């Protein structure tokens, strides 16, 4: 168990640029979640996957945000035409889900995005 | 949608007991979890309740009342290292989406 890995750890970009983050979950986990967190707030749900299927995307997210999980392994989160309001910590978490009980979410260390 | 309410800040003395409350509104409730997050760190899992009652894990206990849509986290024998933010989170819906509260910042003082 090497844990959830997120890359890059930090990203500074200019407003209007596109950015892509990567998350590698714990290998046997079939669930993968993306959250966004700003200072003093709780993780805000963005989207989640079971295997390669995207189950739900937050209605708060604009069309500039897209996520994929090809082959049910790693996932990418892309933000197009970044805005200063996108500056936040982007957290990825994974869990196993057997359809009955909830297993804990295991979080990565996050990618901190700063839009200038 | 889902909503969760927690106190924003709590201060307690080292060695004491503190209770952090969480009320929630959701449809298709599955369970209530608690996570700890130190400044600059990632959230880590503490406890989970799917049924009413108390779950104990060492110095931490968590309680759930589904009829009241209410739960709490109880921390005993507080230590300085317990200073952190604590989040309740609900699993809900057919696919058990996990939604987090806004968090309670706990400060433990000597």
Short mmCIF file of C-alpha atoms in Angstrom, two decimals:
data_model
loop_
_atom_site.label_atom_id
_atom_site.label_comp_id
_atom_site.label_asym_id
_atom_site.label_seq_id
_atom_site.Cartn_x
_atom_site.Cartn_y
_atom_site.Cartn_z
CA UNK A 1 0.00 0.00 0.00
CA UNK A 2 1.87 3.02 -1.27
CA UNK A 3 -0.99 5.42 -0.60
CA UNK A 4 -2.73 7.89 -2.90
CA UNK A 5 -0.30 9.89 -5.01
CA UNK A 6 -1.04 13.28 -6.55
CA UNK A 7 1.05 15.25 -9.01
CA UNK A 8 2.15 17.94 -9.16
CA UNK A 9 2.23 19.07 -5.53
CA UNK A 10 2.12 22.71 -6.52
CA UNK A 11 1.04 24.46 -9.71
CA UNK A 12 1.25 28.16 -10.46
CA UNK A 13 -0.43 29.28 -13.64
CA UNK A 14 -1.58 32.45 -15.29
CA UNK A 15 -5.24 33.22 -15.64
CA UNK A 16 -6.66 31.75 -18.82
CA UNK A 17 -4.25 28.83 -19.02
CA UNK A 18 -5.29 25.17 -18.84
CA UNK A 19 -3.99 22.88 -16.10
CA UNK A 20 -4.16 19.12 -15.56
CA UNK A 21 -3.66 17.23 -12.33
CA UNK A 22 -3.05 13.53 -11.90
CA UNK A 23 -4.12 11.15 -9.14
CA UNK A 24 -2.91 7.58 -8.66
CA UNK A 25 -5.19 5.79 -6.17
CA UNK A 26 -4.39 2.82 -3.97
CA UNK A 27 -4.20 -0.01 -6.45
CA UNK A 28 -7.05 -2.19 -5.21
CA UNK A 29 -9.48 0.70 -4.70
CA UNK A 30 -12.34 0.98 -7.18
CA UNK A 31 -13.65 4.35 -5.97
CA UNK A 32 -11.91 7.63 -6.71
CA UNK A 33 -13.04 11.08 -5.55
CA UNK A 34 -11.95 14.62 -6.37
CA UNK A 35 -12.48 17.43 -3.85
CA UNK A 36 -11.49 21.08 -3.72
CA UNK A 37 -10.56 22.75 -0.45
CA UNK A 38 -9.95 26.39 0.35
CA UNK A 39 -8.52 27.75 3.57
CA UNK A 40 -10.77 27.21 6.56
CA UNK A 41 -13.34 25.19 4.62
CA UNK A 42 -14.15 21.53 4.31
CA UNK A 43 -13.41 19.48 1.21
CA UNK A 44 -15.95 20.42 -1.46
CA UNK A 45 -17.16 17.54 -3.61
CA UNK A 46 -16.28 17.80 -7.30
CA UNK A 47 -16.80 14.37 -8.81
CA UNK A 48 -16.30 10.67 -8.24
CA UNK A 49 -15.75 7.45 -10.15
CA UNK A 50 -16.40 3.82 -9.66
CA UNK A 51 -13.83 2.07 -11.81
CA UNK A 52 -13.91 4.03 -15.07
CA UNK A 53 -17.50 5.25 -14.72
CA UNK A 54 -18.04 8.83 -13.57
CA UNK A 55 -20.97 8.58 -11.13
CA UNK A 56 -21.68 12.24 -10.48
CA UNK A 57 -20.27 15.68 -11.12
CA UNK A 58 -21.03 18.58 -8.81
CA UNK A 59 -23.58 20.99 -10.19
CA UNK A 60 -21.39 23.78 -8.79
CA UNK A 61 -18.72 22.95 -11.32
CA UNK A 62 -18.62 24.85 -14.55
CA UNK A 63 -17.98 23.21 -17.87
CA UNK A 64 -14.36 24.30 -17.55
CA UNK A 65 -13.76 21.34 -15.23
CA UNK A 66 -13.49 17.81 -16.56
CA UNK A 67 -12.24 14.58 -15.08
CA UNK A 68 -11.41 11.20 -16.52
CA UNK A 69 -10.41 7.83 -15.19
CA UNK A 70 -9.43 5.71 -18.20
CA UNK A 71 -9.30 1.98 -17.51
CA UNK A 72 -10.32 2.59 -13.91
CA UNK A 73 -6.80 3.26 -12.72
CA UNK A 74 -5.33 6.77 -12.44
CA UNK A 75 -7.46 9.86 -12.88
CA UNK A 76 -6.89 13.31 -14.31
CA UNK A 77 -8.65 16.56 -13.48
CA UNK A 78 -8.42 19.32 -16.08
CA UNK A 79 -9.36 22.94 -15.60
CA UNK A 80 -9.63 24.99 -18.76
CA UNK A 81 -9.28 28.79 -18.93
CA UNK A 82 -8.33 29.03 -15.27
CA UNK A 83 -9.67 31.90 -13.16
CA UNK A 84 -8.31 33.33 -9.92
CA UNK A 85 -11.27 31.79 -8.09
CA UNK A 86 -9.94 28.35 -9.03
CA UNK A 87 -7.00 28.81 -6.65
CA UNK A 88 -7.37 26.07 -4.04
CA UNK A 89 -6.06 22.72 -2.88
CA UNK A 90 -7.34 19.90 -5.08
CA UNK A 91 -7.60 16.65 -3.16
CA UNK A 92 -7.97 13.15 -4.51
CA UNK A 93 -9.18 10.24 -2.40
CA UNK A 94 -9.78 6.57 -3.06
CA UNK A 95 -11.72 3.81 -1.33
CA UNK A 96 -12.95 0.32 -1.91
CA UNK A 97 -16.69 -0.17 -2.23
CA UNK A 98 -18.46 -3.49 -2.22
CA UNK A 99 -21.97 -2.13 -2.53
CA UNK A 100 -22.89 -2.47 1.11
CA UNK A 101 -20.59 -0.83 3.58
CA UNK A 102 -18.60 2.32 3.28
CA UNK A 103 -14.84 2.03 3.51
CA UNK A 104 -12.77 5.02 4.57
CA UNK A 105 -11.52 7.54 2.07
CA UNK A 106 -7.74 7.63 1.76
CA UNK A 107 -6.56 11.06 0.70
CA UNK A 108 -3.52 12.12 -1.24
CA UNK A 109 -1.50 15.16 -0.18
CA UNK A 110 -3.22 17.30 -2.78
CA UNK A 111 -2.22 19.65 -5.56
CA UNK A 112 -2.13 23.31 -4.59
CA UNK A 113 -3.18 25.50 -7.51
CA UNK A 114 -2.39 29.20 -7.59
CA UNK A 115 -3.83 31.24 -10.46
CA UNK A 116 -2.15 34.63 -10.94
CA UNK B 1 -28.64 18.05 -1.80
CA UNK B 2 -26.68 17.50 1.35
CA UNK B 3 -25.86 19.94 4.14
CA UNK B 4 -23.87 19.46 7.33
CA UNK B 5 -23.42 21.86 10.23
CA UNK B 6 -20.61 21.87 12.77
CA UNK B 7 -19.30 24.50 15.20
CA UNK B 8 -16.49 26.43 13.56
CA UNK B 9 -14.11 26.48 16.52
CA UNK B 10 -13.69 24.73 19.86
CA UNK B 11 -11.04 25.29 22.54
CA UNK B 12 -10.34 22.73 25.26
CA UNK B 13 -7.72 22.08 27.90
CA UNK B 14 -5.14 19.31 27.65
CA UNK B 15 -6.38 16.19 29.42
CA UNK B 16 -10.03 17.21 29.19
CA UNK B 17 -12.91 15.79 27.11
CA UNK B 18 -14.42 17.61 24.15
CA UNK B 19 -17.50 16.86 22.04
CA UNK B 20 -17.87 18.08 18.45
CA UNK B 21 -21.42 18.01 17.14
CA UNK B 22 -22.66 17.52 13.61
CA UNK B 23 -26.17 17.85 12.24
CA UNK B 24 -26.95 16.87 8.69
CA UNK B 25 -29.65 16.96 6.06
CA UNK B 26 -29.50 14.45 3.26
CA UNK B 27 -31.53 11.93 1.34
CA UNK B 28 -30.55 8.30 1.12
CA UNK B 29 -28.37 8.41 4.22
CA UNK B 30 -25.83 5.60 4.54
CA UNK B 31 -23.48 6.61 7.31
CA UNK B 32 -21.58 9.35 9.12
CA UNK B 33 -17.78 9.51 9.15
CA UNK B 34 -15.27 11.69 10.95
CA UNK B 35 -11.94 12.88 9.60
CA UNK B 36 -9.03 14.74 11.17
CA UNK B 37 -6.88 17.23 9.28
CA UNK B 38 -3.79 18.93 10.65
CA UNK B 39 -2.69 22.22 9.12
CA UNK B 40 -0.98 21.53 5.81
CA UNK B 41 -1.92 17.86 5.88
CA UNK B 42 -4.48 15.62 4.23
CA UNK B 43 -7.69 14.49 5.95
CA UNK B 44 -7.35 11.13 7.70
CA UNK B 45 -10.18 8.81 8.71
CA UNK B 46 -11.13 8.53 12.38
CA UNK B 47 -14.48 6.81 12.75
CA UNK B 48 -17.66 5.65 11.01
CA UNK B 49 -21.24 5.09 12.16
CA UNK B 50 -23.87 3.41 10.02
CA UNK B 51 -26.21 2.48 12.88
CA UNK B 52 -27.43 4.38 15.92
CA UNK B 53 -25.21 4.31 18.95
CA UNK B 54 -21.66 4.78 20.06
CA UNK B 55 -18.50 3.52 18.36
CA UNK B 56 -15.30 3.61 20.37
CA UNK B 57 -11.78 3.64 18.98
CA UNK B 58 -9.20 4.34 21.64
CA UNK B 59 -9.50 7.91 22.90
CA UNK B 60 -12.02 8.75 20.16
CA UNK B 61 -15.70 7.80 20.16
CA UNK B 62 -18.41 8.69 17.67
CA UNK B 63 -22.17 8.68 18.15
CA UNK B 64 -25.04 8.65 15.68
CA UNK B 65 -28.77 9.23 15.99
CA UNK B 66 -30.37 8.73 12.60
CA UNK B 67 -33.80 9.83 13.79
CA UNK B 68 -32.33 13.19 14.87
CA UNK B 69 -29.93 13.47 11.90
CA UNK B 70 -27.25 14.12 14.48
CA UNK B 71 -23.89 12.79 15.47
CA UNK B 72 -20.90 13.76 17.53
CA UNK B 73 -17.23 13.00 17.94
CA UNK B 74 -15.94 12.66 21.49
CA UNK B 75 -12.26 13.09 22.18
CA UNK B 76 -11.02 12.03 25.61
CA UNK B 77 -7.75 12.71 27.43
CA UNK B 78 -6.96 15.50 25.01
CA UNK B 79 -3.38 15.88 23.90
CA UNK B 80 -1.71 18.86 22.25
CA UNK B 81 -1.37 16.84 19.05
CA UNK B 82 -5.17 16.65 18.82
CA UNK B 83 -5.17 20.32 17.76
CA UNK B 84 -6.52 20.03 14.23
CA UNK B 85 -9.66 20.46 12.15
CA UNK B 86 -12.33 17.80 12.42
CA UNK B 87 -14.84 17.12 9.66
CA UNK B 88 -18.02 15.10 9.69
CA UNK B 89 -18.97 13.55 6.36
CA UNK B 90 -22.12 11.79 5.18
CA UNK B 91 -22.37 8.97 2.71
CA UNK B 92 -25.63 9.28 0.82
CA UNK B 93 -27.43 8.32 -2.32
CA UNK B 94 -27.43 5.14 -4.30
CA UNK B 95 -23.71 5.35 -4.93
CA UNK B 96 -22.76 6.61 -1.45
CA UNK B 97 -21.33 9.96 -2.43
CA UNK B 98 -19.32 11.37 0.49
CA UNK B 99 -20.02 15.00 1.40
CA UNK B 100 -18.02 16.88 4.03
CA UNK B 101 -19.03 19.49 6.58
CA UNK B 102 -17.26 22.82 6.94
CA UNK B 103 -15.14 21.54 9.80
CA UNK B 104 -14.45 22.35 13.45
CA UNK B 105 -11.06 23.76 14.36
CA UNK B 106 -10.04 22.33 17.73
CA UNK B 107 -7.39 24.12 19.75
CA UNK B 108 -5.99 22.26 22.75
CA UNK B 109 -4.38 24.54 25.31
CA UNK B 110 -2.07 23.59 28.19
#
